[in-house]
Coordinates of C-alpha atoms in Angstrom, one line a residue:
Chain A
X6 CA 34.6 -91.2 -37.2
X7 CA 33.5 -92.9 -40.4
X8 CA 33.2 -90.7 -43.4
X9 CA 30.1 -90.9 -45.5
X10 CA 30.1 -90.9 -49.3
X11 CA 28.8 -87.3 -49.5
X12 CA 31.7 -86.1 -47.4
X13 CA 34.3 -88.0 -49.5
X14 CA 32.9 -86.6 -52.7
X15 CA 32.9 -83.1 -51.3
X16 CA 36.5 -83.5 -50.3
X17 CA 37.5 -84.8 -53.8
X18 CA 35.7 -81.9 -55.4
X19 CA 37.3 -79.4 -53.2
X20 CA 40.8 -80.8 -53.8
X21 CA 40.3 -80.9 -57.6
X22 CA 38.9 -77.3 -57.6
X23 CA 41.8 -76.0 -55.5
X24 CA 44.4 -77.8 -57.7
X25 CA 42.8 -76.3 -60.8
X26 CA 42.7 -72.9 -59.3
X27 CA 46.3 -73.0 -58.1
X28 CA 47.4 -74.2 -61.5
X29 CA 45.6 -71.5 -63.4
X30 CA 46.6 -68.8 -60.9
X31 CA 50.3 -69.8 -61.2
X32 CA 50.0 -69.8 -65.0
X33 CA 48.4 -66.4 -65.0
X34 CA 51.2 -65.1 -62.7
X35 CA 53.9 -66.4 -65.1
X36 CA 52.2 -64.6 -68.0
X37 CA 52.1 -61.4 -66.0
X38 CA 55.8 -61.7 -65.2
X39 CA 56.7 -62.1 -68.8
X40 CA 54.6 -59.1 -69.8
X41 CA 56.2 -57.0 -67.0
X42 CA 59.6 -58.0 -68.2
X43 CA 58.7 -57.0 -71.8
X44 CA 57.4 -53.7 -70.5
X45 CA 60.6 -53.1 -68.6
X46 CA 62.4 -53.5 -71.9
X47 CA 60.4 -50.8 -73.4
X48 CA 57.5 -52.8 -74.9
X49 CA 54.4 -50.7 -74.2
X50 CA 52.2 -53.2 -76.0
X51 CA 52.9 -55.5 -73.1
X52 CA 51.3 -53.0 -70.7
X53 CA 48.3 -52.8 -73.0
X54 CA 47.9 -56.6 -72.7
X55 CA 48.0 -56.3 -68.9
X56 CA 45.3 -53.6 -69.1
X57 CA 43.2 -55.7 -71.3
X58 CA 43.5 -58.6 -69.0
X59 CA 42.6 -56.7 -65.8
X60 CA 40.5 -53.8 -66.9
X61 CA 37.2 -55.4 -66.3
X62 CA 38.0 -56.4 -62.7
X63 CA 39.7 -53.1 -61.9
X64 CA 36.7 -51.3 -63.3
X65 CA 34.4 -53.4 -61.3
X66 CA 36.3 -52.8 -58.0
X67 CA 36.4 -49.1 -58.8
X68 CA 32.6 -49.1 -59.4
X69 CA 32.0 -50.8 -56.1
X70 CA 33.9 -48.0 -54.3
X71 CA 32.3 -45.1 -56.1
X72 CA 28.9 -46.4 -57.3
X73 CA 29.0 -44.5 -60.6
X74 CA 30.2 -45.6 -64.0
X75 CA 31.7 -42.3 -65.0
X76 CA 33.6 -41.9 -61.7
X77 CA 34.6 -45.6 -61.9
X78 CA 36.0 -45.1 -65.4
X79 CA 38.1 -42.2 -64.2
X80 CA 39.2 -44.1 -61.1
X81 CA 40.1 -47.2 -63.1
X82 CA 42.2 -45.1 -65.5
X83 CA 43.9 -43.5 -62.6
X84 CA 44.8 -46.9 -61.2
X85 CA 46.3 -48.1 -64.4
X86 CA 48.1 -44.8 -64.9
X87 CA 49.6 -45.2 -61.5
X88 CA 50.6 -48.7 -62.3
X89 CA 52.2 -47.6 -65.6
X90 CA 54.2 -45.0 -63.8
X91 CA 55.3 -47.3 -61.0
X92 CA 55.7 -50.6 -62.7
X93 CA 59.4 -50.2 -63.1
X94 CA 59.6 -50.1 -59.3
X95 CA 57.5 -53.3 -58.9
X96 CA 59.8 -55.8 -57.3
X97 CA 57.7 -58.9 -57.6
X98 CA 57.3 -59.5 -53.9
X99 CA 53.7 -60.2 -54.5
X100 CA 51.7 -61.1 -57.5
X101 CA 51.2 -58.3 -60.1
X102 CA 47.4 -58.7 -59.7
X103 CA 47.7 -58.3 -55.9
X104 CA 49.8 -55.2 -56.4
X105 CA 47.4 -53.8 -59.0
X106 CA 44.3 -54.3 -56.8
X107 CA 46.2 -52.9 -53.8
X108 CA 46.5 -49.7 -55.8
X109 CA 42.9 -50.0 -56.8
X110 CA 41.8 -50.4 -53.2
X111 CA 43.8 -47.5 -51.9
X112 CA 42.7 -45.2 -54.7
X113 CA 39.1 -46.4 -54.3
X114 CA 39.0 -45.7 -50.6
X115 CA 40.5 -42.3 -51.1
X116 CA 38.1 -41.4 -53.9
X117 CA 35.1 -42.6 -51.9
X118 CA 36.2 -40.4 -49.0
X119 CA 36.8 -37.5 -51.4
X120 CA 33.4 -37.9 -53.0
X121 CA 31.6 -38.4 -49.7
X122 CA 33.1 -35.2 -48.3
X123 CA 31.7 -33.3 -51.3
X124 CA 28.2 -34.8 -50.8
X125 CA 28.4 -36.8 -54.1
X126 CA 26.5 -39.7 -52.6
X127 CA 23.8 -37.7 -50.8
X128 CA 23.1 -35.6 -53.9
X129 CA 22.6 -38.6 -56.2
X130 CA 21.7 -41.5 -54.0
X131 CA 17.9 -41.2 -54.4
X132 CA 17.9 -40.3 -58.1
X133 CA 19.7 -43.4 -59.0
X134 CA 17.0 -45.5 -57.5
X135 CA 14.2 -43.6 -59.1
X136 CA 14.8 -45.1 -62.6
X137 CA 13.5 -48.4 -61.5
X138 CA 10.6 -46.9 -59.7
X139 CA 11.0 -48.9 -56.6
X140 CA 11.4 -46.3 -53.9
X141 CA 8.9 -48.3 -52.0
X142 CA 11.4 -51.0 -51.2
X143 CA 11.8 -49.5 -47.8
X144 CA 8.3 -50.7 -47.0
X145 CA 8.7 -53.9 -48.9
X146 CA 5.8 -56.0 -47.9
X147 CA 7.3 -59.3 -47.4
X148 CA 5.4 -61.5 -45.1
X149 CA 7.0 -64.7 -46.1
X150 CA 9.4 -66.1 -43.7
X151 CA 11.7 -67.2 -46.4
X152 CA 14.3 -64.5 -47.1
X153 CA 15.7 -66.4 -50.1
X154 CA 12.6 -65.3 -52.0
X155 CA 13.8 -61.7 -51.7
X156 CA 16.9 -62.3 -53.7
X157 CA 15.1 -62.2 -57.0
X158 CA 14.0 -58.6 -56.4
X159 CA 15.9 -55.4 -57.2
X160 CA 14.9 -54.0 -53.9
X161 CA 17.4 -56.1 -52.1
X162 CA 20.1 -54.8 -54.4
X163 CA 19.4 -51.3 -53.5
X164 CA 19.2 -52.2 -49.9
X165 CA 22.5 -54.0 -50.0
X166 CA 24.3 -51.1 -51.8
X167 CA 22.9 -48.6 -49.3
X168 CA 24.0 -50.8 -46.4
X169 CA 27.5 -51.3 -47.8
X170 CA 27.8 -47.6 -48.4
X171 CA 27.0 -46.9 -44.7
X172 CA 29.7 -49.2 -43.5
X173 CA 32.9 -47.6 -42.1
X174 CA 35.7 -47.7 -44.6
X175 CA 37.7 -50.5 -42.9
X176 CA 34.8 -52.9 -43.1
X177 CA 33.5 -51.6 -46.4
X178 CA 36.6 -52.4 -48.4
X179 CA 36.8 -56.0 -47.1
X180 CA 33.2 -56.7 -48.0
X181 CA 33.7 -55.3 -51.5
X182 CA 36.9 -57.3 -52.1
X183 CA 35.6 -60.6 -50.6
X184 CA 31.8 -60.8 -51.0
X185 CA 31.4 -58.8 -54.2
X186 CA 34.6 -59.3 -56.1
X187 CA 35.5 -62.7 -54.7
X188 CA 39.2 -62.3 -53.7
X189 CA 40.7 -64.8 -51.4
X190 CA 41.5 -64.0 -47.8
X191 CA 45.1 -64.3 -48.5
X192 CA 45.0 -61.7 -51.4
X193 CA 42.8 -59.4 -49.3
X194 CA 45.2 -59.6 -46.4
X195 CA 48.1 -58.6 -48.7
X196 CA 46.2 -55.8 -50.4
X197 CA 45.1 -54.3 -47.1
X198 CA 48.3 -55.2 -45.1
X199 CA 46.2 -57.0 -42.5
X200 CA 46.6 -60.3 -40.8
X201 CA 44.3 -62.9 -42.3
X202 CA 42.5 -63.4 -38.9
X203 CA 41.7 -59.6 -38.7
X204 CA 40.4 -59.7 -42.3
X205 CA 38.1 -62.6 -41.4
X206 CA 36.8 -61.0 -38.2
X207 CA 36.2 -57.6 -39.9
X208 CA 34.4 -59.3 -42.7
X209 CA 32.2 -61.2 -40.3
X210 CA 31.3 -58.0 -38.4
X211 CA 30.6 -56.2 -41.7
X212 CA 28.3 -58.9 -42.9
X213 CA 26.4 -58.9 -39.6
X214 CA 25.9 -55.1 -39.9
X215 CA 24.7 -55.4 -43.5
X216 CA 22.4 -58.3 -42.5
X217 CA 20.8 -56.3 -39.8
X218 CA 20.2 -53.4 -42.1
X219 CA 18.7 -55.6 -44.7
X220 CA 16.4 -57.1 -42.2
X221 CA 15.3 -53.7 -41.1
X222 CA 14.6 -52.5 -44.6
X223 CA 13.0 -55.6 -46.1
X224 CA 10.9 -56.9 -43.2
Chain B
X12 CA 21.4 -66.2 -25.1
X13 CA 25.1 -66.5 -24.5
X14 CA 25.1 -69.6 -26.7
X15 CA 23.3 -67.7 -29.5
X16 CA 26.0 -65.0 -29.5
X17 CA 28.8 -67.5 -29.6
X18 CA 27.1 -69.3 -32.4
X19 CA 26.6 -66.1 -34.4
X20 CA 30.3 -65.5 -34.1
X21 CA 30.8 -68.8 -36.0
X22 CA 28.5 -68.0 -38.9
X23 CA 31.2 -66.8 -41.2
X24 CA 33.5 -69.9 -40.9
X25 CA 30.4 -72.2 -40.8
X26 CA 29.0 -70.7 -43.9
X27 CA 32.2 -71.0 -45.8
X28 CA 32.9 -74.5 -44.5
X29 CA 36.0 -73.4 -42.6
X30 CA 34.9 -74.6 -39.2
X31 CA 36.6 -77.5 -37.5
X32 CA 34.5 -80.6 -37.1
X33 CA 33.7 -80.0 -33.4
X34 CA 32.5 -76.4 -34.0
X35 CA 30.5 -77.4 -37.1
X36 CA 28.7 -80.0 -35.1
X37 CA 28.0 -77.5 -32.3
X38 CA 26.6 -74.9 -34.7
X39 CA 24.5 -77.5 -36.5
X40 CA 23.0 -78.7 -33.3
X41 CA 22.3 -75.2 -32.1
X42 CA 20.6 -74.2 -35.3
X43 CA 18.4 -77.3 -35.1
X44 CA 17.1 -76.3 -31.7
X45 CA 17.1 -72.5 -31.9
X46 CA 14.6 -71.0 -34.4
X47 CA 15.9 -67.4 -33.9
X48 CA 19.4 -68.4 -34.8
X49 CA 18.2 -70.5 -37.7
X50 CA 16.4 -67.4 -39.1
X51 CA 19.4 -65.3 -38.4
X52 CA 21.7 -67.6 -40.3
X53 CA 19.3 -67.7 -43.2
X54 CA 19.6 -63.9 -43.4
X55 CA 23.4 -64.1 -43.1
X56 CA 23.4 -66.4 -46.1
X57 CA 21.0 -64.2 -48.0
X58 CA 23.2 -61.2 -47.3
X59 CA 26.3 -62.9 -48.7
X60 CA 24.4 -64.1 -51.8
X61 CA 22.9 -60.7 -52.3
X62 CA 26.3 -59.1 -52.3
X63 CA 27.7 -61.7 -54.7
X64 CA 24.7 -61.2 -57.0
X65 CA 25.1 -57.5 -57.5
X66 CA 24.9 -56.4 -61.1
X67 CA 28.0 -56.8 -63.2
X68 CA 29.6 -53.7 -64.7
X69 CA 32.0 -53.4 -67.6
X70 CA 34.4 -50.7 -68.7
X71 CA 33.6 -48.7 -71.9
X72 CA 34.8 -50.3 -75.1
X73 CA 37.4 -47.7 -75.7
X74 CA 38.9 -47.9 -72.2
X75 CA 42.3 -48.8 -73.4
X76 CA 42.4 -45.9 -75.9
X77 CA 41.3 -43.5 -73.3
X78 CA 43.9 -44.8 -70.9
X79 CA 46.7 -44.6 -73.5
X80 CA 45.7 -41.0 -74.2
X81 CA 45.8 -40.2 -70.5
X82 CA 49.2 -41.8 -70.0
X83 CA 50.6 -39.9 -73.0
X84 CA 49.2 -36.7 -71.5
X85 CA 50.7 -37.2 -68.1
X86 CA 54.1 -38.4 -69.4
X87 CA 55.5 -34.8 -70.0
X88 CA 57.8 -33.9 -67.1
X89 CA 55.8 -30.8 -66.0
X90 CA 52.5 -32.7 -65.9
X91 CA 54.3 -35.5 -64.2
X92 CA 55.3 -33.2 -61.3
X93 CA 51.8 -31.8 -61.1
X94 CA 50.4 -35.3 -61.1
X95 CA 52.8 -36.3 -58.3
X96 CA 51.7 -33.4 -56.2
X97 CA 48.0 -34.3 -56.9
X98 CA 48.7 -37.9 -56.0
X99 CA 50.3 -36.8 -52.8
X100 CA 47.3 -34.7 -51.9
X101 CA 45.0 -37.6 -52.9
X102 CA 46.9 -40.0 -50.7
X103 CA 46.2 -37.8 -47.7
X104 CA 42.4 -38.4 -47.4
X105 CA 42.2 -37.1 -43.8
X106 CA 43.5 -33.7 -44.8
X107 CA 40.7 -31.7 -46.5
X108 CA 41.9 -30.6 -50.0
X109 CA 41.5 -26.9 -49.3
X110 CA 44.0 -27.3 -46.4
X111 CA 46.4 -29.3 -48.7
X112 CA 46.1 -26.7 -51.4
X113 CA 46.7 -23.9 -49.0
X114 CA 49.7 -25.7 -47.6
X115 CA 51.1 -26.2 -51.0
X116 CA 50.6 -22.6 -51.9
X117 CA 52.3 -21.6 -48.6
X118 CA 55.3 -23.8 -49.3
X119 CA 55.6 -22.4 -52.8
X120 CA 55.5 -18.8 -51.6
X121 CA 58.2 -19.6 -49.0
X122 CA 60.4 -21.3 -51.5
X123 CA 60.0 -18.4 -53.9
X124 CA 60.8 -16.0 -51.2
X125 CA 63.9 -17.9 -50.0
X126 CA 65.2 -18.1 -53.6
X127 CA 64.7 -14.5 -54.5
X128 CA 65.2 -12.9 -51.1
X129 CA 68.1 -10.5 -50.6
X130 CA 71.2 -12.4 -49.4
X131 CA 71.3 -10.3 -46.2
X132 CA 68.2 -12.1 -45.1
X133 CA 69.4 -15.5 -46.2
X134 CA 72.6 -15.2 -44.2
X135 CA 70.9 -16.0 -40.9
X136 CA 70.8 -19.6 -42.0
X137 CA 74.5 -20.0 -42.7
X138 CA 76.3 -23.0 -41.3
X139 CA 79.5 -22.7 -39.2
X140 CA 81.5 -24.2 -42.0
X141 CA 80.2 -21.5 -44.4
X142 CA 81.1 -18.8 -41.9
X143 CA 84.6 -20.2 -41.6
X144 CA 85.0 -20.3 -45.4
X145 CA 83.7 -16.7 -45.6
X146 CA 86.2 -15.6 -43.0
X147 CA 89.1 -16.9 -45.1
X148 CA 88.0 -15.7 -48.5
X149 CA 86.7 -12.5 -49.9
X150 CA 83.0 -12.2 -49.2
X151 CA 80.5 -12.1 -52.1
X152 CA 77.8 -9.6 -52.8
X153 CA 75.1 -9.7 -55.4
X154 CA 74.0 -6.2 -56.0
X155 CA 76.3 -3.5 -57.2
X156 CA 77.0 -1.2 -54.3
X157 CA 78.9 2.0 -54.8
X158 CA 80.1 4.7 -52.3
X159 CA 79.5 8.3 -52.3
X160 CA 82.2 10.5 -50.7
X161 CA 79.9 12.0 -48.1
X162 CA 79.1 8.6 -46.8
X163 CA 82.6 7.1 -46.3
X164 CA 83.7 9.4 -43.4
X165 CA 81.1 7.9 -41.1
X166 CA 81.3 4.4 -42.3
X167 CA 80.4 1.8 -39.6
X168 CA 82.5 -1.4 -39.3
X169 CA 81.1 -4.8 -39.7
X170 CA 82.1 -7.4 -37.1
X171 CA 81.3 -10.3 -39.5
X172 CA 82.2 -10.9 -43.1
X173 CA 79.7 -10.2 -45.7
X174 CA 77.5 -13.1 -46.9
X175 CA 77.9 -15.2 -50.0
X176 CA 75.7 -14.3 -52.9
X177 CA 73.2 -16.4 -54.8
X178 CA 74.4 -18.2 -57.9
X179 CA 72.9 -15.7 -60.3
X180 CA 73.0 -11.9 -60.2
X181 CA 70.9 -9.3 -62.0
X182 CA 72.6 -7.9 -65.0
X183 CA 71.6 -4.8 -67.0
X184 CA 72.9 -6.0 -70.3
X185 CA 75.7 -3.4 -70.6
X186 CA 78.3 -5.2 -68.7
X187 CA 77.3 -4.1 -65.2
X188 CA 75.5 -5.7 -62.4
X189 CA 72.2 -4.0 -62.0
X190 CA 69.5 -3.7 -59.3
X191 CA 66.9 -3.4 -62.0
X192 CA 66.8 -6.9 -63.3
X193 CA 67.0 -7.3 -67.0
X194 CA 68.5 -10.7 -67.3
X195 CA 70.6 -13.0 -65.1
X196 CA 74.1 -14.2 -65.3
X197 CA 76.6 -16.1 -63.1
X198 CA 78.6 -13.8 -60.7
X199 CA 81.9 -12.4 -61.9
X200 CA 84.9 -11.5 -59.8
X201 CA 83.5 -8.0 -59.4
X202 CA 80.5 -9.4 -57.6
X203 CA 82.7 -11.3 -55.2
X204 CA 83.0 -8.7 -52.4
X205 CA 80.7 -8.0 -49.5
X206 CA 78.4 -5.2 -48.6
X207 CA 81.1 -3.9 -46.3
X208 CA 83.3 -2.7 -49.1
X209 CA 83.7 -0.2 -51.9
X210 CA 82.9 -0.3 -55.5
X211 CA 84.7 2.0 -57.9
X212 CA 83.5 2.6 -61.5
X213 CA 85.9 4.0 -64.0
X214 CA 86.1 4.4 -67.7
X215 CA 89.8 3.3 -67.3
X216 CA 89.7 1.0 -64.3
X217 CA 93.3 0.0 -64.9
X218 CA 94.4 3.6 -64.2
X219 CA 92.1 3.7 -61.2
X220 CA 93.8 0.5 -59.9
X221 CA 97.2 2.0 -60.4
X222 CA 96.1 5.1 -58.5
X223 CA 94.9 3.0 -55.6
X224 CA 98.3 1.3 -55.4
X225 CA 100.0 4.7 -55.3
X226 CA 97.7 5.9 -52.5
X227 CA 98.3 2.9 -50.2
X228 CA 101.8 3.8 -48.9
X229 CA 100.6 7.3 -48.0
X230 CA 97.8 5.9 -45.7
X231 CA 99.9 3.1 -44.2
X232 CA 97.8 0.6 -46.2
X233 CA 98.9 -2.8 -47.4
X234 CA 97.8 -4.7 -50.6
X235 CA 96.7 -8.3 -49.6
X236 CA 94.9 -9.6 -52.6
X237 CA 94.5 -8.8 -56.3
X238 CA 92.4 -10.4 -59.0
X239 CA 92.2 -8.9 -62.4
X240 CA 90.2 -9.9 -65.3
X241 CA 91.1 -7.7 -68.1
X242 CA 88.8 -9.4 -70.5
X243 CA 85.8 -8.7 -68.3
X244 CA 87.0 -5.2 -67.5
X245 CA 87.0 -5.7 -63.8
X246 CA 89.4 -6.2 -60.8
X247 CA 89.1 -7.0 -57.1
X248 CA 91.7 -5.7 -54.7
X249 CA 92.0 -6.5 -51.1
X250 CA 93.8 -4.0 -48.7
X251 CA 94.3 -3.6 -45.0
X252 CA 94.3 0.0 -43.8
X253 CA 94.1 1.8 -40.5
X254 CA 90.5 2.4 -39.4
X255 CA 91.2 6.1 -39.3
X256 CA 92.3 6.2 -42.9
X257 CA 89.1 4.7 -44.3
X258 CA 87.6 8.1 -45.1
X259 CA 91.0 9.3 -46.5
X260 CA 91.2 6.4 -48.9
X261 CA 87.7 6.9 -50.3
X262 CA 88.3 10.6 -50.6
X263 CA 91.7 10.0 -52.2
X264 CA 90.2 7.7 -54.7
X265 CA 87.7 10.4 -55.7
X266 CA 90.4 13.1 -55.7
X267 CA 92.7 11.2 -57.9
X268 CA 90.3 12.0 -60.6
X269 CA 90.7 8.8 -62.5
X270 CA 87.8 7.2 -60.7
X271 CA 84.2 7.9 -60.3
X272 CA 82.7 6.8 -57.0
X273 CA 79.1 6.5 -56.2
X274 CA 77.6 6.6 -59.6
X275 CA 74.9 4.1 -58.6
X276 CA 75.0 4.3 -54.8
X277 CA 72.4 2.9 -52.5
X278 CA 71.6 6.0 -50.5
X279 CA 70.2 4.3 -47.5
X280 CA 73.2 2.0 -47.0
X281 CA 76.7 2.7 -45.7
X282 CA 79.7 0.6 -46.4
X283 CA 81.1 -1.4 -43.4
X284 CA 84.6 -2.8 -43.7
X285 CA 85.5 -6.0 -41.8
X286 CA 87.5 -5.1 -38.7
X287 CA 90.8 -7.0 -38.5
X288 CA 91.8 -5.7 -35.1
X289 CA 91.3 -2.6 -33.0
X290 CA 93.2 -0.4 -35.4
X291 CA 93.0 -1.9 -38.9
X292 CA 90.2 -3.0 -41.3
X293 CA 90.3 -5.3 -44.2
X294 CA 88.7 -3.8 -47.2
X295 CA 87.9 -5.1 -50.6
X296 CA 87.6 -2.7 -53.5
X297 CA 86.1 -3.7 -56.8
X298 CA 86.9 -1.8 -59.9
X299 CA 84.4 -2.1 -62.7
X300 CA 84.4 -0.7 -66.2
X301 CA 82.1 2.2 -66.4
X302 CA 80.1 2.7 -69.6
X303 CA 82.0 4.8 -72.1

């Protein structure tokens, strides 16, 4: 089958991008290893550098699990504290970042369950939406047949968040890690101790559920 | 309809460009001809984009300072243990926290009880090896147990040796073991006898000990063990005597005048020597220095 020019260009772009990503990822991993070694030798500043490097991403993951900045801050600090206490036991079987986000995911799942049991989300769910005055998004009058137009509105953000929060935990964490935080399938599989195939199929099912809920709310 | 379901299953791989060429071609052709699937696929893409476009959040500026303060706070050993327990409870999301807390409290109470319970209760958990060891060595007792003359004549006999004591014993601060706990110390030789034996308190325990040795031939008794710690003002003596002479021995100890028996007796409990055979008992007597 002859390849057209567009396909060839796409392939070249993909290859260059993946090489660049692999290179930068490997470099980042080497940096982490050096910092961990320094920390093991008693240099606490090395741990601070690791925190500075990953705090934004850890905080973001935490926020996706709990949906509240104060809780996310507490959760992110808990994650780093656990990492600090256990870093001496880190054997380097996986990348430090994978290990760190594995802690973040586990703690995030547990915190979400904990807060849900205590009615945290039901008590505050509606009030959070009130500040933008768009409670009417449930009856969003969209008669266009072009769903892309909806992306510009804040309604869809609320609808997405609500739909994600209603997912069962096993599907929810994969959606958060892949579609919101952009981790690779390989990293997610390691973080969640799942085969890559299972990760993909769960993600697909989760997306389909979110999609149906979005359609229901927005159409 | 069947085709539509199969195509929908391929949306993920197709959207991310992971489909093989044949599947990609099949999906493309189906989407061209099926408006419902085309619409559905658009929504699939919108969903993914909407999730990727959620607002960005950032940690507070003083995140690192907050974290360092927290790490310092949790670094003390006591807080570290509390933190470990808390983490353990947090890592069991399926167990409601009240249940976890109650369980922890229950375990704590049990541990406290086992540690501070009387040794008679603890002995039910002894191993065979411990029992053998006890059979070959003088048994150990924690609390000071003294004998009153009126009790000894009807003394029952124990079929098993007395249990070992805990590591620490109550101490009244005046050189004597005490049931009223003032402070704790490691057991001395005077503590190392069982609940089945006699305790003798004397202002001159050395004279009391000599008297005991004088009495033994009269009651067909035999000295089998003797440990004396002059510095601590205490001695432990092991004897084998005929069962029938048990009461005579206790009475003789009292009658010799050099000893004082039963100064701090436990009224409700009777001494019970270990039976050696049908006619003899092994008996340990401890002599302690009475307060002057």
